């Protein structure tokens, strides 16, 4: 049975009168994070040793004072960030562990960056840390796990089917040739890195040696 058009219009109008308008829920504002106004220079060596003990042989800090029940006495201080560096929270401010080690060792904050000599970011022993420029720090990066050559600066050229040796120096890319033999390419790359990068050439020999044993 069909409903007359006039009746249908009236009923729809009546329903509209009694229908309550939908209220949109207001989004809850997220609480603003409290910023720490404390400067790095405000932290003293004395304050660090009030809270932490340090083992030079391992490069590890431990808590002397438990904090709000979350940190146990003598537990290892610090948590790793997304880049694999240990970070320690002191008086509301986060500090990189290796920077703190440099600070308590030399009694001053580093003017530049801190490089891990052996490339291991978790090894914060004083002898494994050295002050450097950003460009020097970038040269001493460990070889990638997916590297086919096992040596930084040596890549496989698919078209030529040879090992390509190329290094960056002063913002430019310098080519050192293509080689059929991987061992020769690695030797050329290491000599070039020693010549142009000096103490920050990195240690690729052991990486290549381990890779060659598995091949």
mmCIF file with all atom_site columns, C-alpha atoms in Angstrom, residues 7-120:
data_model
loop_
_atom_site.group_PDB
_atom_site.id
_atom_site.type_symbol
_atom_site.label_atom_id
_atom_site.label_alt_id
_atom_site.label_comp_id
_atom_site.label_asym_id
_atom_site.label_entity_id
_atom_site.label_seq_id
_atom_site.pdbx_PDB_ins_code
_atom_site.Cartn_x
_atom_site.Cartn_y
_atom_site.Cartn_z
_atom_site.occupancy
_atom_site.B_iso_or_equiv
_atom_site.pdbx_formal_charge
_atom_site.auth_seq_id
_atom_site.auth_comp_id
_atom_site.auth_asym_id
_atom_site.auth_atom_id
_atom_site.pdbx_PDB_model_num
ATOM 1   C CA . UNK A 1 7   ? 1.236  12.397 4.620  1.00 0.00 ? 7   UNK A CA 1
ATOM 2   C CA . UNK A 1 8   ? 4.803  11.307 4.067  1.00 0.00 ? 8   UNK A CA 1
ATOM 3   C CA . UNK A 1 9   ? 5.995  14.920 4.051  1.00 0.00 ? 9   UNK A CA 1
ATOM 4   C CA . UNK A 1 10  ? 4.120  15.766 7.255  1.00 0.00 ? 10  UNK A CA 1
ATOM 5   C CA . UNK A 1 11  ? 5.470  12.757 9.108  1.00 0.00 ? 11  UNK A CA 1
ATOM 6   C CA . UNK A 1 12  ? 9.031  13.537 8.070  1.00 0.00 ? 12  UNK A CA 1
ATOM 7   C CA . UNK A 1 13  ? 8.644  17.140 9.279  1.00 0.00 ? 13  UNK A CA 1
ATOM 8   C CA . UNK A 1 14  ? 7.281  15.986 12.638 1.00 0.00 ? 14  UNK A CA 1
ATOM 9   C CA . UNK A 1 15  ? 10.146 13.563 13.099 1.00 0.00 ? 15  UNK A CA 1
ATOM 10  C CA . UNK A 1 16  ? 12.612 16.321 12.300 1.00 0.00 ? 16  UNK A CA 1
ATOM 11  C CA . UNK A 1 17  ? 11.108 18.560 14.997 1.00 0.00 ? 17  UNK A CA 1
ATOM 12  C CA . UNK A 1 18  ? 11.571 15.972 17.723 1.00 0.00 ? 18  UNK A CA 1
ATOM 13  C CA . UNK A 1 19  ? 14.968 14.761 16.588 1.00 0.00 ? 19  UNK A CA 1
ATOM 14  C CA . UNK A 1 20  ? 17.728 16.219 18.758 1.00 0.00 ? 20  UNK A CA 1
ATOM 15  C CA . UNK A 1 21  ? 20.679 17.696 16.948 1.00 0.00 ? 21  UNK A CA 1
ATOM 16  C CA . UNK A 1 22  ? 23.835 15.652 17.285 1.00 0.00 ? 22  UNK A CA 1
ATOM 17  C CA . UNK A 1 23  ? 26.480 17.258 19.426 1.00 0.00 ? 23  UNK A CA 1
ATOM 18  C CA . UNK A 1 24  ? 30.018 16.846 18.374 1.00 0.00 ? 24  UNK A CA 1
ATOM 19  C CA . UNK A 1 25  ? 32.336 15.847 21.133 1.00 0.00 ? 25  UNK A CA 1
ATOM 20  C CA . UNK A 1 26  ? 35.131 18.272 21.650 1.00 0.00 ? 26  UNK A CA 1
ATOM 21  C CA . UNK A 1 27  ? 38.558 16.765 21.326 1.00 0.00 ? 27  UNK A CA 1
ATOM 22  C CA . UNK A 1 28  ? 40.318 16.577 24.636 1.00 0.00 ? 28  UNK A CA 1
ATOM 23  C CA . UNK A 1 29  ? 43.358 18.765 24.631 1.00 0.00 ? 29  UNK A CA 1
ATOM 24  C CA . UNK A 1 30  ? 46.553 16.876 25.362 1.00 0.00 ? 30  UNK A CA 1
ATOM 25  C CA . UNK A 1 31  ? 48.410 18.121 28.402 1.00 0.00 ? 31  UNK A CA 1
ATOM 26  C CA . UNK A 1 32  ? 51.386 20.196 27.372 1.00 0.00 ? 32  UNK A CA 1
ATOM 27  C CA . UNK A 1 33  ? 54.757 18.717 28.112 1.00 0.00 ? 33  UNK A CA 1
ATOM 28  C CA . UNK A 1 34  ? 56.682 20.560 30.738 1.00 0.00 ? 34  UNK A CA 1
ATOM 29  C CA . UNK A 1 35  ? 59.895 21.905 29.349 1.00 0.00 ? 35  UNK A CA 1
ATOM 30  C CA . UNK A 1 36  ? 63.026 21.732 31.384 1.00 0.00 ? 36  UNK A CA 1
ATOM 31  C CA . UNK A 1 37  ? 64.690 25.115 31.497 1.00 0.00 ? 37  UNK A CA 1
ATOM 32  C CA . UNK A 1 38  ? 67.814 23.685 33.062 1.00 0.00 ? 38  UNK A CA 1
ATOM 33  C CA . UNK A 1 39  ? 70.905 24.244 30.922 1.00 0.00 ? 39  UNK A CA 1
ATOM 34  C CA . UNK A 1 40  ? 73.587 21.645 30.421 1.00 0.00 ? 40  UNK A CA 1
ATOM 35  C CA . UNK A 1 41  ? 76.140 23.929 32.039 1.00 0.00 ? 41  UNK A CA 1
ATOM 36  C CA . UNK A 1 42  ? 74.091 23.929 35.261 1.00 0.00 ? 42  UNK A CA 1
ATOM 37  C CA . UNK A 1 43  ? 74.976 20.291 35.925 1.00 0.00 ? 43  UNK A CA 1
ATOM 38  C CA . UNK A 1 44  ? 78.132 19.874 37.981 1.00 0.00 ? 44  UNK A CA 1
ATOM 39  C CA . UNK A 1 45  ? 80.445 16.901 38.315 1.00 0.00 ? 45  UNK A CA 1
ATOM 40  C CA . UNK A 1 46  ? 79.684 16.897 42.025 1.00 0.00 ? 46  UNK A CA 1
ATOM 41  C CA . UNK A 1 47  ? 75.954 16.542 41.330 1.00 0.00 ? 47  UNK A CA 1
ATOM 42  C CA . UNK A 1 48  ? 76.576 13.641 38.966 1.00 0.00 ? 48  UNK A CA 1
ATOM 43  C CA . UNK A 1 49  ? 78.522 11.716 41.599 1.00 0.00 ? 49  UNK A CA 1
ATOM 44  C CA . UNK A 1 50  ? 75.878 12.475 44.200 1.00 0.00 ? 50  UNK A CA 1
ATOM 45  C CA . UNK A 1 51  ? 73.451 10.446 42.103 1.00 0.00 ? 51  UNK A CA 1
ATOM 46  C CA . UNK A 1 52  ? 75.654 8.056  40.158 1.00 0.00 ? 52  UNK A CA 1
ATOM 47  C CA . UNK A 1 53  ? 78.719 5.876  40.462 1.00 0.00 ? 53  UNK A CA 1
ATOM 48  C CA . UNK A 1 54  ? 80.923 5.235  37.433 1.00 0.00 ? 54  UNK A CA 1
ATOM 49  C CA . UNK A 1 55  ? 83.038 2.252  36.414 1.00 0.00 ? 55  UNK A CA 1
ATOM 50  C CA . UNK A 1 56  ? 85.860 3.323  34.074 1.00 0.00 ? 56  UNK A CA 1
ATOM 51  C CA . UNK A 1 57  ? 86.571 -0.238 32.983 1.00 0.00 ? 57  UNK A CA 1
ATOM 52  C CA . UNK A 1 58  ? 83.056 -0.717 31.583 1.00 0.00 ? 58  UNK A CA 1
ATOM 53  C CA . UNK A 1 59  ? 81.885 2.851  30.963 1.00 0.00 ? 59  UNK A CA 1
ATOM 54  C CA . UNK A 1 60  ? 78.696 2.185  32.939 1.00 0.00 ? 60  UNK A CA 1
ATOM 55  C CA . UNK A 1 61  ? 76.907 4.500  35.373 1.00 0.00 ? 61  UNK A CA 1
ATOM 56  C CA . UNK A 1 62  ? 74.881 3.077  38.272 1.00 0.00 ? 62  UNK A CA 1
ATOM 57  C CA . UNK A 1 63  ? 72.348 4.787  40.507 1.00 0.00 ? 63  UNK A CA 1
ATOM 58  C CA . UNK A 1 64  ? 73.386 5.562  44.063 1.00 0.00 ? 64  UNK A CA 1
ATOM 59  C CA . UNK A 1 65  ? 69.940 6.854  45.001 1.00 0.00 ? 65  UNK A CA 1
ATOM 60  C CA . UNK A 1 66  ? 66.642 5.082  44.158 1.00 0.00 ? 66  UNK A CA 1
ATOM 61  C CA . UNK A 1 67  ? 64.125 7.393  42.456 1.00 0.00 ? 67  UNK A CA 1
ATOM 62  C CA . UNK A 1 68  ? 60.386 7.209  43.253 1.00 0.00 ? 68  UNK A CA 1
ATOM 63  C CA . UNK A 1 69  ? 60.490 3.436  43.487 1.00 0.00 ? 69  UNK A CA 1
ATOM 64  C CA . UNK A 1 70  ? 61.104 3.056  39.746 1.00 0.00 ? 70  UNK A CA 1
ATOM 65  C CA . UNK A 1 71  ? 64.886 2.932  39.888 1.00 0.00 ? 71  UNK A CA 1
ATOM 66  C CA . UNK A 1 72  ? 66.551 0.381  42.116 1.00 0.00 ? 72  UNK A CA 1
ATOM 67  C CA . UNK A 1 73  ? 69.710 1.080  44.041 1.00 0.00 ? 73  UNK A CA 1
ATOM 68  C CA . UNK A 1 74  ? 72.879 0.171  42.093 1.00 0.00 ? 74  UNK A CA 1
ATOM 69  C CA . UNK A 1 75  ? 70.914 -0.459 38.891 1.00 0.00 ? 75  UNK A CA 1
ATOM 70  C CA . UNK A 1 76  ? 72.445 0.503  35.537 1.00 0.00 ? 76  UNK A CA 1
ATOM 71  C CA . UNK A 1 77  ? 71.547 4.080  34.657 1.00 0.00 ? 77  UNK A CA 1
ATOM 72  C CA . UNK A 1 78  ? 70.218 5.044  31.265 1.00 0.00 ? 78  UNK A CA 1
ATOM 73  C CA . UNK A 1 79  ? 67.889 3.928  28.494 1.00 0.00 ? 79  UNK A CA 1
ATOM 74  C CA . UNK A 1 80  ? 68.625 3.651  24.789 1.00 0.00 ? 80  UNK A CA 1
ATOM 75  C CA . UNK A 1 81  ? 67.173 6.086  22.279 1.00 0.00 ? 81  UNK A CA 1
ATOM 76  C CA . UNK A 1 82  ? 66.140 5.250  18.707 1.00 0.00 ? 82  UNK A CA 1
ATOM 77  C CA . UNK A 1 83  ? 69.722 5.747  17.503 1.00 0.00 ? 83  UNK A CA 1
ATOM 78  C CA . UNK A 1 84  ? 71.201 3.280  19.981 1.00 0.00 ? 84  UNK A CA 1
ATOM 79  C CA . UNK A 1 85  ? 72.735 5.838  22.342 1.00 0.00 ? 85  UNK A CA 1
ATOM 80  C CA . UNK A 1 86  ? 72.345 5.529  26.104 1.00 0.00 ? 86  UNK A CA 1
ATOM 81  C CA . UNK A 1 87  ? 70.524 8.482  27.708 1.00 0.00 ? 87  UNK A CA 1
ATOM 82  C CA . UNK A 1 88  ? 70.370 9.354  31.418 1.00 0.00 ? 88  UNK A CA 1
ATOM 83  C CA . UNK A 1 89  ? 67.773 11.628 33.024 1.00 0.00 ? 89  UNK A CA 1
ATOM 84  C CA . UNK A 1 90  ? 69.217 13.925 35.703 1.00 0.00 ? 90  UNK A CA 1
ATOM 85  C CA . UNK A 1 91  ? 67.126 16.583 37.431 1.00 0.00 ? 91  UNK A CA 1
ATOM 86  C CA . UNK A 1 92  ? 64.558 16.646 34.636 1.00 0.00 ? 92  UNK A CA 1
ATOM 87  C CA . UNK A 1 93  ? 66.999 16.835 31.730 1.00 0.00 ? 93  UNK A CA 1
ATOM 88  C CA . UNK A 1 94  ? 68.257 14.046 29.480 1.00 0.00 ? 94  UNK A CA 1
ATOM 89  C CA . UNK A 1 95  ? 71.967 13.655 28.820 1.00 0.00 ? 95  UNK A CA 1
ATOM 90  C CA . UNK A 1 96  ? 73.802 11.295 26.491 1.00 0.00 ? 96  UNK A CA 1
ATOM 91  C CA . UNK A 1 97  ? 75.845 8.908  28.577 1.00 0.00 ? 97  UNK A CA 1
ATOM 92  C CA . UNK A 1 98  ? 79.010 9.275  26.513 1.00 0.00 ? 98  UNK A CA 1
ATOM 93  C CA . UNK A 1 99  ? 78.829 13.068 26.887 1.00 0.00 ? 99  UNK A CA 1
ATOM 94  C CA . UNK A 1 100 ? 78.593 12.677 30.674 1.00 0.00 ? 100 UNK A CA 1
ATOM 95  C CA . UNK A 1 101 ? 81.610 10.365 30.634 1.00 0.00 ? 101 UNK A CA 1
ATOM 96  C CA . UNK A 1 102 ? 83.604 12.950 28.699 1.00 0.00 ? 102 UNK A CA 1
ATOM 97  C CA . UNK A 1 103 ? 82.472 15.651 31.116 1.00 0.00 ? 103 UNK A CA 1
ATOM 98  C CA . UNK A 1 104 ? 83.530 13.868 34.297 1.00 0.00 ? 104 UNK A CA 1
ATOM 99  C CA . UNK A 1 105 ? 86.799 12.720 32.685 1.00 0.00 ? 105 UNK A CA 1
ATOM 100 C CA . UNK A 1 106 ? 87.946 16.118 31.383 1.00 0.00 ? 106 UNK A CA 1
ATOM 101 C CA . UNK A 1 107 ? 85.980 18.323 33.786 1.00 0.00 ? 107 UNK A CA 1
ATOM 102 C CA . UNK A 1 108 ? 84.479 20.259 30.864 1.00 0.00 ? 108 UNK A CA 1
ATOM 103 C CA . UNK A 1 109 ? 81.725 19.862 28.296 1.00 0.00 ? 109 UNK A CA 1
ATOM 104 C CA . UNK A 1 110 ? 82.808 18.944 24.749 1.00 0.00 ? 110 UNK A CA 1
ATOM 105 C CA . UNK A 1 111 ? 83.035 21.808 22.272 1.00 0.00 ? 111 UNK A CA 1
ATOM 106 C CA . UNK A 1 112 ? 82.054 19.558 19.366 1.00 0.00 ? 112 UNK A CA 1
ATOM 107 C CA . UNK A 1 113 ? 80.763 16.004 19.109 1.00 0.00 ? 113 UNK A CA 1
ATOM 108 C CA . UNK A 1 114 ? 81.973 12.817 20.788 1.00 0.00 ? 114 UNK A CA 1
ATOM 109 C CA . UNK A 1 115 ? 83.062 9.911  18.606 1.00 0.00 ? 115 UNK A CA 1
ATOM 110 C CA . UNK A 1 116 ? 83.236 6.265  19.681 1.00 0.00 ? 116 UNK A CA 1
ATOM 111 C CA . UNK A 1 117 ? 86.661 5.155  18.444 1.00 0.00 ? 117 UNK A CA 1
ATOM 112 C CA . UNK A 1 118 ? 85.683 1.527  17.819 1.00 0.00 ? 118 UNK A CA 1
ATOM 113 C CA . UNK A 1 119 ? 82.280 2.486  16.402 1.00 0.00 ? 119 UNK A CA 1
ATOM 114 C CA . UNK A 1 120 ? 80.360 0.731  19.189 1.00 0.00 ? 120 UNK A CA 1
#
